[in-house]
Coordinates of C-alpha atoms in Angstrom, one line a residue:
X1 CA -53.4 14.8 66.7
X2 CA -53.7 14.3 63.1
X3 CA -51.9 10.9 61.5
X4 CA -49.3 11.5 59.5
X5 CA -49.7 10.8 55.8
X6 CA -47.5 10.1 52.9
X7 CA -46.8 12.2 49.8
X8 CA -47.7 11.4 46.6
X9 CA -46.1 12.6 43.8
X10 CA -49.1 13.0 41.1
X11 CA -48.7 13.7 37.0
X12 CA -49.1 17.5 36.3
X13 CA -50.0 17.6 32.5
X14 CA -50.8 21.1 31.1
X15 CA -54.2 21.4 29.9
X16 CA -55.7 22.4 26.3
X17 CA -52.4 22.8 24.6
X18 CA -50.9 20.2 21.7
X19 CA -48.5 17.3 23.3
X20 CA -45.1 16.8 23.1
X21 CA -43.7 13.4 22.2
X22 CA -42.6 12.9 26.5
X23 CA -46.3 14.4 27.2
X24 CA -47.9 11.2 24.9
X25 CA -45.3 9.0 26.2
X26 CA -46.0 9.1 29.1
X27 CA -50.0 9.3 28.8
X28 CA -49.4 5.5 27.5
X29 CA -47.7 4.3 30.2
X30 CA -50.4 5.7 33.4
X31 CA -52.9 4.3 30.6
X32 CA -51.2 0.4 31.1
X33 CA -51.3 1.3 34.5
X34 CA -54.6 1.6 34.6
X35 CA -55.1 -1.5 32.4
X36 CA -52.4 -3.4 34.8
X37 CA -54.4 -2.8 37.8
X38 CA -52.9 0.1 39.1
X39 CA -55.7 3.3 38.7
X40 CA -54.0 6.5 38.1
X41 CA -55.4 9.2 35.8
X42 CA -58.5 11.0 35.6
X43 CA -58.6 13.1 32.6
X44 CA -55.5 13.7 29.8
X45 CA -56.1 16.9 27.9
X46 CA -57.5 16.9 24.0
X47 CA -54.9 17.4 22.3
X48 CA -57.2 18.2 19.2
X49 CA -57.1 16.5 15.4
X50 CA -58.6 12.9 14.7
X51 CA -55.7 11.0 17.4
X52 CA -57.4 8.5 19.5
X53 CA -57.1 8.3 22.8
X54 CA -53.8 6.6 24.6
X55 CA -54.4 2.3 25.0
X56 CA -57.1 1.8 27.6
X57 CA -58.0 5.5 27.5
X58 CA -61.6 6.4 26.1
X59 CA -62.5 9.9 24.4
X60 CA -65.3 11.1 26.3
X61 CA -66.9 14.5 25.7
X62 CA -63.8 15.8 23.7
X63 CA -61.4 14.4 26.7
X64 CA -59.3 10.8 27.3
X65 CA -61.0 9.6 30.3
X66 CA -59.8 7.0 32.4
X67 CA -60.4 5.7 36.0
X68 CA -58.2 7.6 39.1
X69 CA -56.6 6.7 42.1
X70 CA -55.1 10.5 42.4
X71 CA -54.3 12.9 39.5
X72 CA -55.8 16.4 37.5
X73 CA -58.7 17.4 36.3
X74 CA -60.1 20.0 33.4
X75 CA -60.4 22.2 36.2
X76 CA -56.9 23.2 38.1
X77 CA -59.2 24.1 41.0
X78 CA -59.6 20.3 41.9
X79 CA -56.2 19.8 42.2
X80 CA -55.4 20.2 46.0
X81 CA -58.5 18.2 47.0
X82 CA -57.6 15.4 44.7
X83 CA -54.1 15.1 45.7
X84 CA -55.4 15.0 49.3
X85 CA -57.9 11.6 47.9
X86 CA -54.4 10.5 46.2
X87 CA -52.4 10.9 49.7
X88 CA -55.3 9.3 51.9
X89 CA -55.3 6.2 49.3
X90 CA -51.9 5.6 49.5
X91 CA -52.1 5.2 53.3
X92 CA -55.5 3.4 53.1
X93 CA -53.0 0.9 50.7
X94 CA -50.9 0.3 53.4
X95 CA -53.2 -1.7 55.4
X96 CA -56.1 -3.9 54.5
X97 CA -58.9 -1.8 52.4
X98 CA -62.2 -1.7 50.5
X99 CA -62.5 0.4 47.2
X100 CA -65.4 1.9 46.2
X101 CA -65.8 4.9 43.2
X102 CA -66.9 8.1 43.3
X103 CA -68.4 8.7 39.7
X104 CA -69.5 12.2 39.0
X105 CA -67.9 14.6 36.6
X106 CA -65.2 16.2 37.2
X107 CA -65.3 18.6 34.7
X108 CA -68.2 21.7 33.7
X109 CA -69.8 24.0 31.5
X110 CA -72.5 26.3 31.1
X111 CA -74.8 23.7 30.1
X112 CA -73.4 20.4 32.0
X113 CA -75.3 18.1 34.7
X114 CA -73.3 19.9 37.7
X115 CA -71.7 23.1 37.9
X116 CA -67.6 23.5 38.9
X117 CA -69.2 24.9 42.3
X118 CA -71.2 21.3 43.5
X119 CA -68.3 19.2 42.2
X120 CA -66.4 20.9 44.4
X121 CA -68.5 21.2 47.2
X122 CA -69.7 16.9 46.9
X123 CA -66.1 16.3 46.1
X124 CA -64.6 18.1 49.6
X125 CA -67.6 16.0 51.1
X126 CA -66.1 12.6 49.9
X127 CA -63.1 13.4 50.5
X128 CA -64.3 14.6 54.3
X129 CA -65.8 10.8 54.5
X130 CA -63.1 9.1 53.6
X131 CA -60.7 10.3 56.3
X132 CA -64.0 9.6 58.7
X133 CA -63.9 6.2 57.6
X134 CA -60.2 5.6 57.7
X135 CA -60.0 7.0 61.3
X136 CA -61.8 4.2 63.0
X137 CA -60.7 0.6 63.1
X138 CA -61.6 -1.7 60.6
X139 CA -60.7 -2.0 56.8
X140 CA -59.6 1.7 55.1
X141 CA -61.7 3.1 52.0
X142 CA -59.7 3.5 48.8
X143 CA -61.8 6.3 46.9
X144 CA -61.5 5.4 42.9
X145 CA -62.5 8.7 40.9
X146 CA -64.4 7.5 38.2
X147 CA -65.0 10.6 35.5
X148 CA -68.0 10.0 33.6
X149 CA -68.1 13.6 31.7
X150 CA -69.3 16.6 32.2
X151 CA -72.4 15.6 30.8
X152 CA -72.6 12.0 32.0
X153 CA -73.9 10.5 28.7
X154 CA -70.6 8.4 27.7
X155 CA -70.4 6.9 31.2
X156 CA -70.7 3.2 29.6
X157 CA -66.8 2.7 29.1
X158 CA -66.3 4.0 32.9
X159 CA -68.4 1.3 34.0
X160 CA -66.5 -1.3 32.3
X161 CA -63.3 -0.2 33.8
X162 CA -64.0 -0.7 37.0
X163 CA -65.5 -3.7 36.2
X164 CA -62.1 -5.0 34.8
X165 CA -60.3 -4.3 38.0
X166 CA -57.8 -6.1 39.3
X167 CA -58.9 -8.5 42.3
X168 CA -56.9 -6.8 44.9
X169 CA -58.8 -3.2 43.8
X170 CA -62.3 -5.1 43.0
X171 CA -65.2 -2.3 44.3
X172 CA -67.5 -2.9 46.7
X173 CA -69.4 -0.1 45.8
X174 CA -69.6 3.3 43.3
X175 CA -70.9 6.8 44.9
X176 CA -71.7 10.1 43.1
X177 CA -74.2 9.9 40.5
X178 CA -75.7 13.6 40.8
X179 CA -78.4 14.5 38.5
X180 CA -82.3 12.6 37.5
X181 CA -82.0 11.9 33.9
X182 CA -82.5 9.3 31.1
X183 CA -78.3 8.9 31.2
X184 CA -78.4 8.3 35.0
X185 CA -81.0 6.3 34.9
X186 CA -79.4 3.7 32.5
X187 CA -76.0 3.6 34.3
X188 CA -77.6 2.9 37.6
X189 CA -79.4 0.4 35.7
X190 CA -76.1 -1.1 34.3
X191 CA -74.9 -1.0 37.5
X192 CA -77.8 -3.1 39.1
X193 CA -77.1 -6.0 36.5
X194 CA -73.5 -5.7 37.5
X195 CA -74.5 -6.5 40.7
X196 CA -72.5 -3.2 41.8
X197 CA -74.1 -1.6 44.6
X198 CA -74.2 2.7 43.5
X199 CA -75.2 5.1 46.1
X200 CA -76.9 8.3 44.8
X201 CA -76.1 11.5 47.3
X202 CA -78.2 14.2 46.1
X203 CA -80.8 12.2 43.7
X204 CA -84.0 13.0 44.4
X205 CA -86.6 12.0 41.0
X206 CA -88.9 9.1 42.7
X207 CA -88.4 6.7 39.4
X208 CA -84.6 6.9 40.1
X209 CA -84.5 3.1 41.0
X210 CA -82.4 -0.5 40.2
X211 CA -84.4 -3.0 42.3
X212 CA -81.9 -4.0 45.0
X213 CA -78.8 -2.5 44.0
X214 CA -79.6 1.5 43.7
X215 CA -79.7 3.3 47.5
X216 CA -80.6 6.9 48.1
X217 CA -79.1 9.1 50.8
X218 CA -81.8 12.2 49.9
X219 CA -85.6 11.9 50.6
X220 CA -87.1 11.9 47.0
X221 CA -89.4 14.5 45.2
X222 CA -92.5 12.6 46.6
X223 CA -91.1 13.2 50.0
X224 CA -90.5 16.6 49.5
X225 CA -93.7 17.8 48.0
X226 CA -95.3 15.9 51.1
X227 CA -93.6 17.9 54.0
X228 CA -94.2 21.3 51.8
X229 CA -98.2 19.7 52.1
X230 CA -98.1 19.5 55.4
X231 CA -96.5 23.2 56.4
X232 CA -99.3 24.6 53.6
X233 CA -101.7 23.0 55.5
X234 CA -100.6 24.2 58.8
X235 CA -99.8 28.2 57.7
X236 CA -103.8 28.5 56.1
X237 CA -102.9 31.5 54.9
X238 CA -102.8 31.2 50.7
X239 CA -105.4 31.9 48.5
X240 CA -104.1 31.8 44.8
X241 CA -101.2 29.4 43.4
X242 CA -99.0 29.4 40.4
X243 CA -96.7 26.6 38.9
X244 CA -93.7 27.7 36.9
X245 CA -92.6 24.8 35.1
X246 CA -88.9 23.7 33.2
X247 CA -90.4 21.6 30.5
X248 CA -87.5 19.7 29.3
X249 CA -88.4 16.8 27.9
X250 CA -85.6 14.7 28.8
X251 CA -85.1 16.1 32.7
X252 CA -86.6 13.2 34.9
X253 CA -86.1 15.2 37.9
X254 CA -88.0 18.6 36.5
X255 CA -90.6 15.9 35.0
X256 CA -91.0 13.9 38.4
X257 CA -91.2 17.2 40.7
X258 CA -94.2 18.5 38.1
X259 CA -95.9 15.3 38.4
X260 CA -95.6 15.4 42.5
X261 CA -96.2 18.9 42.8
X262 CA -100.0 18.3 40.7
X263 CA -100.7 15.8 43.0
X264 CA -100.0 17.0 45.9
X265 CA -101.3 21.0 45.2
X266 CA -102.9 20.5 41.6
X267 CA -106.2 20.8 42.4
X268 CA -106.5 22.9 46.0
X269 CA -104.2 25.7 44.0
X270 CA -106.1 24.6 40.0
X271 CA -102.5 24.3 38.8
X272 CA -103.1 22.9 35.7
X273 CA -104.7 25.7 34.8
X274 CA -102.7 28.2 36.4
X275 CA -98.8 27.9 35.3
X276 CA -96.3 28.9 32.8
X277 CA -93.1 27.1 31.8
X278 CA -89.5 28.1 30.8
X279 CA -86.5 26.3 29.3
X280 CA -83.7 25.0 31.7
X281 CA -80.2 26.1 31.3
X282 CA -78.7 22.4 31.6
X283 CA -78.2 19.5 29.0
X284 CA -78.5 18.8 25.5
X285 CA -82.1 20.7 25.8
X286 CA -80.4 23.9 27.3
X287 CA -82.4 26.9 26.3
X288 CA -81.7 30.7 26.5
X289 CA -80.7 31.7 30.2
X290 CA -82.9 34.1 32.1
X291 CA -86.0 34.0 30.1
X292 CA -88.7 34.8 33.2
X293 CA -90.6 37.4 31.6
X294 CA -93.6 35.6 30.6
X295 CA -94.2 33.1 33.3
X296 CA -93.7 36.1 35.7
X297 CA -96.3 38.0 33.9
X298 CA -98.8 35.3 33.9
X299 CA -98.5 34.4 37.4
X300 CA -99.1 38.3 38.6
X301 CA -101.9 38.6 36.4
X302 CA -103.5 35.3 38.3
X303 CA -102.6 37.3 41.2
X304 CA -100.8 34.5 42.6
X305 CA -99.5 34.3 46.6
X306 CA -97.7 31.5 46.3
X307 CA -95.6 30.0 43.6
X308 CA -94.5 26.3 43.1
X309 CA -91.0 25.8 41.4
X310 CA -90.2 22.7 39.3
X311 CA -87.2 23.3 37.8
X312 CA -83.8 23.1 38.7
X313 CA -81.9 25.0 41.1
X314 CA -79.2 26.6 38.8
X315 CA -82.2 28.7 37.0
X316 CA -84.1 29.6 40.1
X317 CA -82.1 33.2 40.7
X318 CA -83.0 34.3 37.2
X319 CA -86.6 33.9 38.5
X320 CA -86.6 35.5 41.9
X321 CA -84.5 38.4 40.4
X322 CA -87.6 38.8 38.0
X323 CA -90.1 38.2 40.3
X324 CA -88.3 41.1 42.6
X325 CA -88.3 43.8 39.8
X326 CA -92.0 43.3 38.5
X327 CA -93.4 45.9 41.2
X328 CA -96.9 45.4 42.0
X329 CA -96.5 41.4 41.2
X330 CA -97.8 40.6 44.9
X331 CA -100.7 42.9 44.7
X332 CA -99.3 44.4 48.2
X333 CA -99.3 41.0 49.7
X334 CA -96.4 38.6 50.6
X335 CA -95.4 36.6 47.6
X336 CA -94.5 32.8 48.3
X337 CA -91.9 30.6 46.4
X338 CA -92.3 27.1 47.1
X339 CA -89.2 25.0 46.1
X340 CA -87.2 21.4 46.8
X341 CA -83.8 20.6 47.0
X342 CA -81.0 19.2 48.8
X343 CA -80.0 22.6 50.3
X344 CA -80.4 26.4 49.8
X345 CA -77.8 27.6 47.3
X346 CA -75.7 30.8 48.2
X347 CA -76.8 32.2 45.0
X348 CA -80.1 32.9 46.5
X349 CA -79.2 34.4 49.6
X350 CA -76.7 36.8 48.2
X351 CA -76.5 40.8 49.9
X352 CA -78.1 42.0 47.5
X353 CA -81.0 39.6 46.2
X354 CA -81.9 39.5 49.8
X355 CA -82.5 43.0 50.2
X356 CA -84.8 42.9 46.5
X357 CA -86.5 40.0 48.0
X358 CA -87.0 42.1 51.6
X359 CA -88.1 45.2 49.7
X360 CA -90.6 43.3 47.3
X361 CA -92.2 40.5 50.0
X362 CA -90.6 37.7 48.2
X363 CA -90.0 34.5 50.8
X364 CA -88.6 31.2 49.5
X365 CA -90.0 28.4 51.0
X366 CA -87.5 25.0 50.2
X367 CA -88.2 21.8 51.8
X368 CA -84.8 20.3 51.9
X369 CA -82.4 17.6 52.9
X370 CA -80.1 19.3 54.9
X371 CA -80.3 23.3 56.9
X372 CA -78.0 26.2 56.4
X373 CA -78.6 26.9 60.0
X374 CA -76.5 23.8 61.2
X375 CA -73.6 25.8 60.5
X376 CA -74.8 28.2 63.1
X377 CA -72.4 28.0 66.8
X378 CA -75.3 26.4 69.4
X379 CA -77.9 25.4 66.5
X380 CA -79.3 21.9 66.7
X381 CA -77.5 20.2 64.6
X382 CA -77.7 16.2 63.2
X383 CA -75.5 14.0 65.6
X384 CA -73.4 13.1 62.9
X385 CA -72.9 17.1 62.1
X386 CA -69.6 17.4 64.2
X387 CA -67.7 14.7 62.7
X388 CA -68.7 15.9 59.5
X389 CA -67.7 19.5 60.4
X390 CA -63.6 18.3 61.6
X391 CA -63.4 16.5 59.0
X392 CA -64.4 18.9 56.4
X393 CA -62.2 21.9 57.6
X394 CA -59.3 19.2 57.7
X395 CA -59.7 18.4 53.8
X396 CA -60.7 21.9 52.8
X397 CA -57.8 23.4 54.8
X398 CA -56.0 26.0 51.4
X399 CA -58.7 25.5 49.7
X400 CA -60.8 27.7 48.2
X401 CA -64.4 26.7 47.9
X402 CA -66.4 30.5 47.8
X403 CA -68.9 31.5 49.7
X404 CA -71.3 29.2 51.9
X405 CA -69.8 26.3 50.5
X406 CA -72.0 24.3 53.0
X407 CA -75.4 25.7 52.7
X408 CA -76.1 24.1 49.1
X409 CA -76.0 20.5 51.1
X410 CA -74.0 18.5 48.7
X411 CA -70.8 18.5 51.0
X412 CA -72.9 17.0 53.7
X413 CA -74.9 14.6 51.3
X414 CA -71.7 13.0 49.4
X415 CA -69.8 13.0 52.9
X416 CA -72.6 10.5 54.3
X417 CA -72.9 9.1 50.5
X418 CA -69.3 7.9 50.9
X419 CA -69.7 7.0 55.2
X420 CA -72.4 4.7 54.0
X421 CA -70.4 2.5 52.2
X422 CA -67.4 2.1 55.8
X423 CA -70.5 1.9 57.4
X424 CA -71.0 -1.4 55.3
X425 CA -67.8 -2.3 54.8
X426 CA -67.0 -1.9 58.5
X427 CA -69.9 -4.3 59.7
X428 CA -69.2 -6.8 57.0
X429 CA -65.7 -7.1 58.0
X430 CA -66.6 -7.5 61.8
X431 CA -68.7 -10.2 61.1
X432 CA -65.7 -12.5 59.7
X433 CA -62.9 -12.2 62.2
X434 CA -61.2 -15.4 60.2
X435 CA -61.1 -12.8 57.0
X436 CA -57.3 -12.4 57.2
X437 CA -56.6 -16.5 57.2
X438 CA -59.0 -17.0 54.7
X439 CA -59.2 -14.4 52.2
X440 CA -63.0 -14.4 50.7
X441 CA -63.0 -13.5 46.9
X442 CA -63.9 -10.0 45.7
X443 CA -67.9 -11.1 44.5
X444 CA -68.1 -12.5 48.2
X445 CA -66.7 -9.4 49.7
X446 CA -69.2 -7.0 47.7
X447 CA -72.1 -9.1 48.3
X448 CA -71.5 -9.1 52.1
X449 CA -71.2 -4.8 51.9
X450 CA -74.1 -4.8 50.2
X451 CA -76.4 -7.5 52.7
X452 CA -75.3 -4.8 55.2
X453 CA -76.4 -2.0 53.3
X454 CA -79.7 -3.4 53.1
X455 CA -79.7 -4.1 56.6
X456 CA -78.7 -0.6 58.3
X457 CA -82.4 -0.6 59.8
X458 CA -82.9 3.2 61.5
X459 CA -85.2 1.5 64.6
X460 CA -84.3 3.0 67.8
X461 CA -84.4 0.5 70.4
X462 CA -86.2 1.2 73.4
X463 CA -85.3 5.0 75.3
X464 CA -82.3 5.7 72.9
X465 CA -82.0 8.3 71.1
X466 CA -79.4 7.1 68.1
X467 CA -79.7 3.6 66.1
X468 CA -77.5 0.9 65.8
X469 CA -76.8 -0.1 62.9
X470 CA -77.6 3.1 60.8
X471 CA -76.3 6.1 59.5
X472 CA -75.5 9.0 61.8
X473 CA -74.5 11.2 58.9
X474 CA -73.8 15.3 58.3
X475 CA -77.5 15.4 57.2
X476 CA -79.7 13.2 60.1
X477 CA -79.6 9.8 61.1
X478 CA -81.5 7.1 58.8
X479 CA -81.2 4.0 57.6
X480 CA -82.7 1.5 54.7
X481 CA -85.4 -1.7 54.9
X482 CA -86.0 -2.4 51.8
X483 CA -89.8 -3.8 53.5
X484 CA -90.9 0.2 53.9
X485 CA -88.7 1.4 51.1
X486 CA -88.5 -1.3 47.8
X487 CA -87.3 1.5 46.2
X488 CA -84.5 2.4 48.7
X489 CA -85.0 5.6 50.1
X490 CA -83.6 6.8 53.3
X491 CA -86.0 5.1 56.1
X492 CA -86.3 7.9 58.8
X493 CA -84.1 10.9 57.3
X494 CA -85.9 14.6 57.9
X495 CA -87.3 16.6 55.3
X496 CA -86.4 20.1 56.7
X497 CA -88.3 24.0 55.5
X498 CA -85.9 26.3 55.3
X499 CA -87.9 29.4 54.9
X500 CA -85.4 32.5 53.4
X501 CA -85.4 35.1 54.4
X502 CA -86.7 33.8 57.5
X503 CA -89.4 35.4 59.2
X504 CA -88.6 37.0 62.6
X505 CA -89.1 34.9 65.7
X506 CA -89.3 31.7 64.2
X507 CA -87.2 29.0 65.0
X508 CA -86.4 25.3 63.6
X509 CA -85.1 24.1 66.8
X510 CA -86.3 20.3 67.4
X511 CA -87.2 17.8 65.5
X512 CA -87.5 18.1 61.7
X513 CA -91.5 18.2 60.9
X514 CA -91.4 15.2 58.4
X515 CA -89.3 12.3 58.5
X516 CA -89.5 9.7 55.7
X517 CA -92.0 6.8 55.9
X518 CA -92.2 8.1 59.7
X519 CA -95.8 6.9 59.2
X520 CA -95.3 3.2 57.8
X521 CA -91.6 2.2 58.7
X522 CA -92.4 -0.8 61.7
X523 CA -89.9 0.7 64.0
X524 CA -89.6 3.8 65.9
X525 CA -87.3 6.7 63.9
X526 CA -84.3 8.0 66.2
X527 CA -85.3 11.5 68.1
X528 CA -83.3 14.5 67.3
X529 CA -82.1 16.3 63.6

């Protein structure tokens, strides 16, 4: 029986119109809100000319920006999932809580770091976490959402916010940051000398690191390329690979996933030699949508069986689509696409791109962090899954999220993003009973969550088949040790091929083939998905 939960009445300001003299009026006064302690706006429209942003509002990206307990967005298809964050803090409020921040954007355009479909998705998976957290004893999660633009470049401003808060809302912790690049990099970086653990869901560029302070819920591009080594290895059956390339300057994770794609295949496949690059269709290097025709070209004219994608996932239709109306590309044999990623986006396994793919023996191959087959009734599923799966249809419940809004991953990998942190919290408050006689002081607090974070060690004892502690989450059960992983990457989370369309009688029951530093980590990784 679901809890009952209070209603929040949240600010409904229109969007991209002038203001009215109430309309500023009141943007000044949830501004000194948020300077008095009390979070409680996201975004304020432009409202266009040379104005500056309300007191303790910063412009960012053509918006004011603040932090948010609850509120709107630039995009009204938020809404219902925010006010159901806003509700579940103003219960968590009632009782004694932690706060962490989910910093992502919240907000999206043709060229920003995450399109309106994956902030929705990772959003509905945070939200999903929270209630998970809040429904077993111990102290509540308040959920902070921390806009840092659609592009994430101004997120400096953000930072210092939260820094600034009040003692009673001090963070423990910030969740969300979704993309590998330079900006990421230097606010996780910024974050580390804060001495503010961050949690990155769906990073995966292996130079995505801040010492101590930066954890990692997805295996990383090094991980990836490894497992995809390994099923090569074991199919025998390639003769002539192909790299197509985004060469982007300023994309760690395109630039990372080239440099661990050459070293793992460069010289069995002569890669160097054999590839072709394009222009990615996100960030301030953004270049023309679409434009396959060469690199497709090249790598039928090499022959090419099997093809290695380093690029972004957004981009990757464009390519197939090409690939599947160059007739005569395969030379009459199966034609491979090797990719990495957190999940399988629905734009690939559309109706009708999977009957071109069918017709011209296209198979993607994608070593990824979580399965769309979970989703299947009887699958083997992660023993976290069905917590994950309540939870989910409780947020999402109205909502309107298109289709397969599971199979991209990102709803599972922000839900255990955000059930990391209770995780911590929860531990750290267990091990001071006296807490409630003698309050500890917010730095005390957030260095005892994050002690516990570094210290959710995934070694199964003895005949058991979970850990304890570590993470049962949506996408596996792991853990970190900072002793296999300095870097802090999941210790014991699966790397899973998802091969689409799938080839008939085939299965991916059991265990997933790779599990990070399976082969170093001390201890023995828990059985099962």
């Amino acid at each position: 029986m679901p809890r009952p939960r209070s209603a929040v009445n949240l600010a409904r300001l229109p969007l991209r119109r002038p203001w009215g003299p109430g309309e500023k009026a009141l943007a000044v006064l949830l501004a000194l809100a948020v300077v008095a302690g009390v979070a409680a706006l996201v975004t304020v429209p432009d409202w266009g000319g040379d104005e500056e942003c309300p007191r303790g509002v910063s412009r960012v990206e053509g918006a004011c920006m603040a932090v948010a307990d609850g509120g709107f967005t630039h995009d009204p298809g938020l809404r219902g999932l925010l006010r159901g964050i806003a509700e579940e803090n103003a219960e968590a409020a009632r009782d004694t809580y932690r706060t962490a921040a989910l910093t992502m954007p919240y907000s999206s355009d043709e060229t920003s770091a995450m399109s309106p479909a994956l902030i929705e998705h990772g959003l509905a998976g945070a939200a999903a976490a929270q209630r998970s957290v809040n429904d077993r004893p111990g102290p509540k999660l308040r959920l902070l959402l921390a806009d840092i633009g659609k592009d994430m470049k101004k997120w400096r401003p953000v930072l210092d916010t939260l820094e600034r808060l009040p003692a009673d809302q001090s963070l423990i912790a910030t969740v969300g940051l979704p993309s590998s690049t330079s900006d990421s990099k230097a606010a996780i970086k910024s974050l580390a000398e804060r001495e503010i653990p961050s949690i990155g869901p769906v990073i995966t560029s292996s130079d995505m690191n801040a010492g101590r302070y930066f954890f990692k819920t997805s295996p990383s591009n090094a991980h990836f390329t490894a497992a995809l080594g390994q099923y090569l290895e074991r199919e025998k059956d390639s003769e002539t690979g192909f790299l197509v390339l985004d060469e982007r300057a300023q994309d760690t994770y395109s630039r990372d996933l080239e440099r661990h794609i050459l070293q793992q295949f460069g010289k069995k496949y002569d890669l160097r030699r054999n590839s072709a690059s394009f222009v990615g269709t996100r960030g301030d290097e953004a270049g023309t949508p679409n434009l396959f025709r060469i690199p497709v070209l090249n790598l039928c004219a090499a022959k090419a069986d099997t093809v290695f994608y380093a690029g972004r996932d957004e981009d990757l239709p464009a390519l197939v689509e090409r690939l599947a109306d160059t007739s005569g590309c395969g030379y009459r044999k199966p034609l491979r696409l090797v990719k990495v990623g957190i999940g399988l986006p629905p734009e690939l396994t559309g109706k009708d791109l999977t009957a071109r793919m069918r017709k011209a023996g296209i198979r993607l191959v994608d070593a990824a962090a979580t399965d769309p087959a979970w989703r299947g009734e009887g699958a083997p599923r992660p023993d976290g899954y069905g917590a994950f799966d309540r939870h989910f249809a409780t947020v999402t419940k109205g909502e309107k999220l298109g289709p397969k809004p599971l199979d991209d991953g990102y709803a599972a990998m922000y839900y255990d993003a955000v059930r990391t942190v209770g995780e911590a919290s929860g531990l750290a408050y267990e091990d001071t009973p006296e807490e409630s006689a003698r309050p500890k002081s917010p730095e005390r607090i957030r260095k005892d969550v994050h002690n516990k974070l570094l210290n959710l060690n995934p070694d199964r004892r003895g005949d058991a088949v979970g850990c304890n502690p570590c993470i049962e989450g949506a996408s596996g059960t792991y853990g970190f040790n900072p002793r296999a992983s300095s870097g802090l990457w999941p210790v014991c989370k699966g790397v899973h091929i998802v091969e689409y369309p799938a080839p008939k009688g085939r299965s991916r029951a059991g265990d997933p083939p790779y599990r990070t530093y399976g082969g170093s980590f001390s201890g023995v990784c828990p059985k099962g998905q």
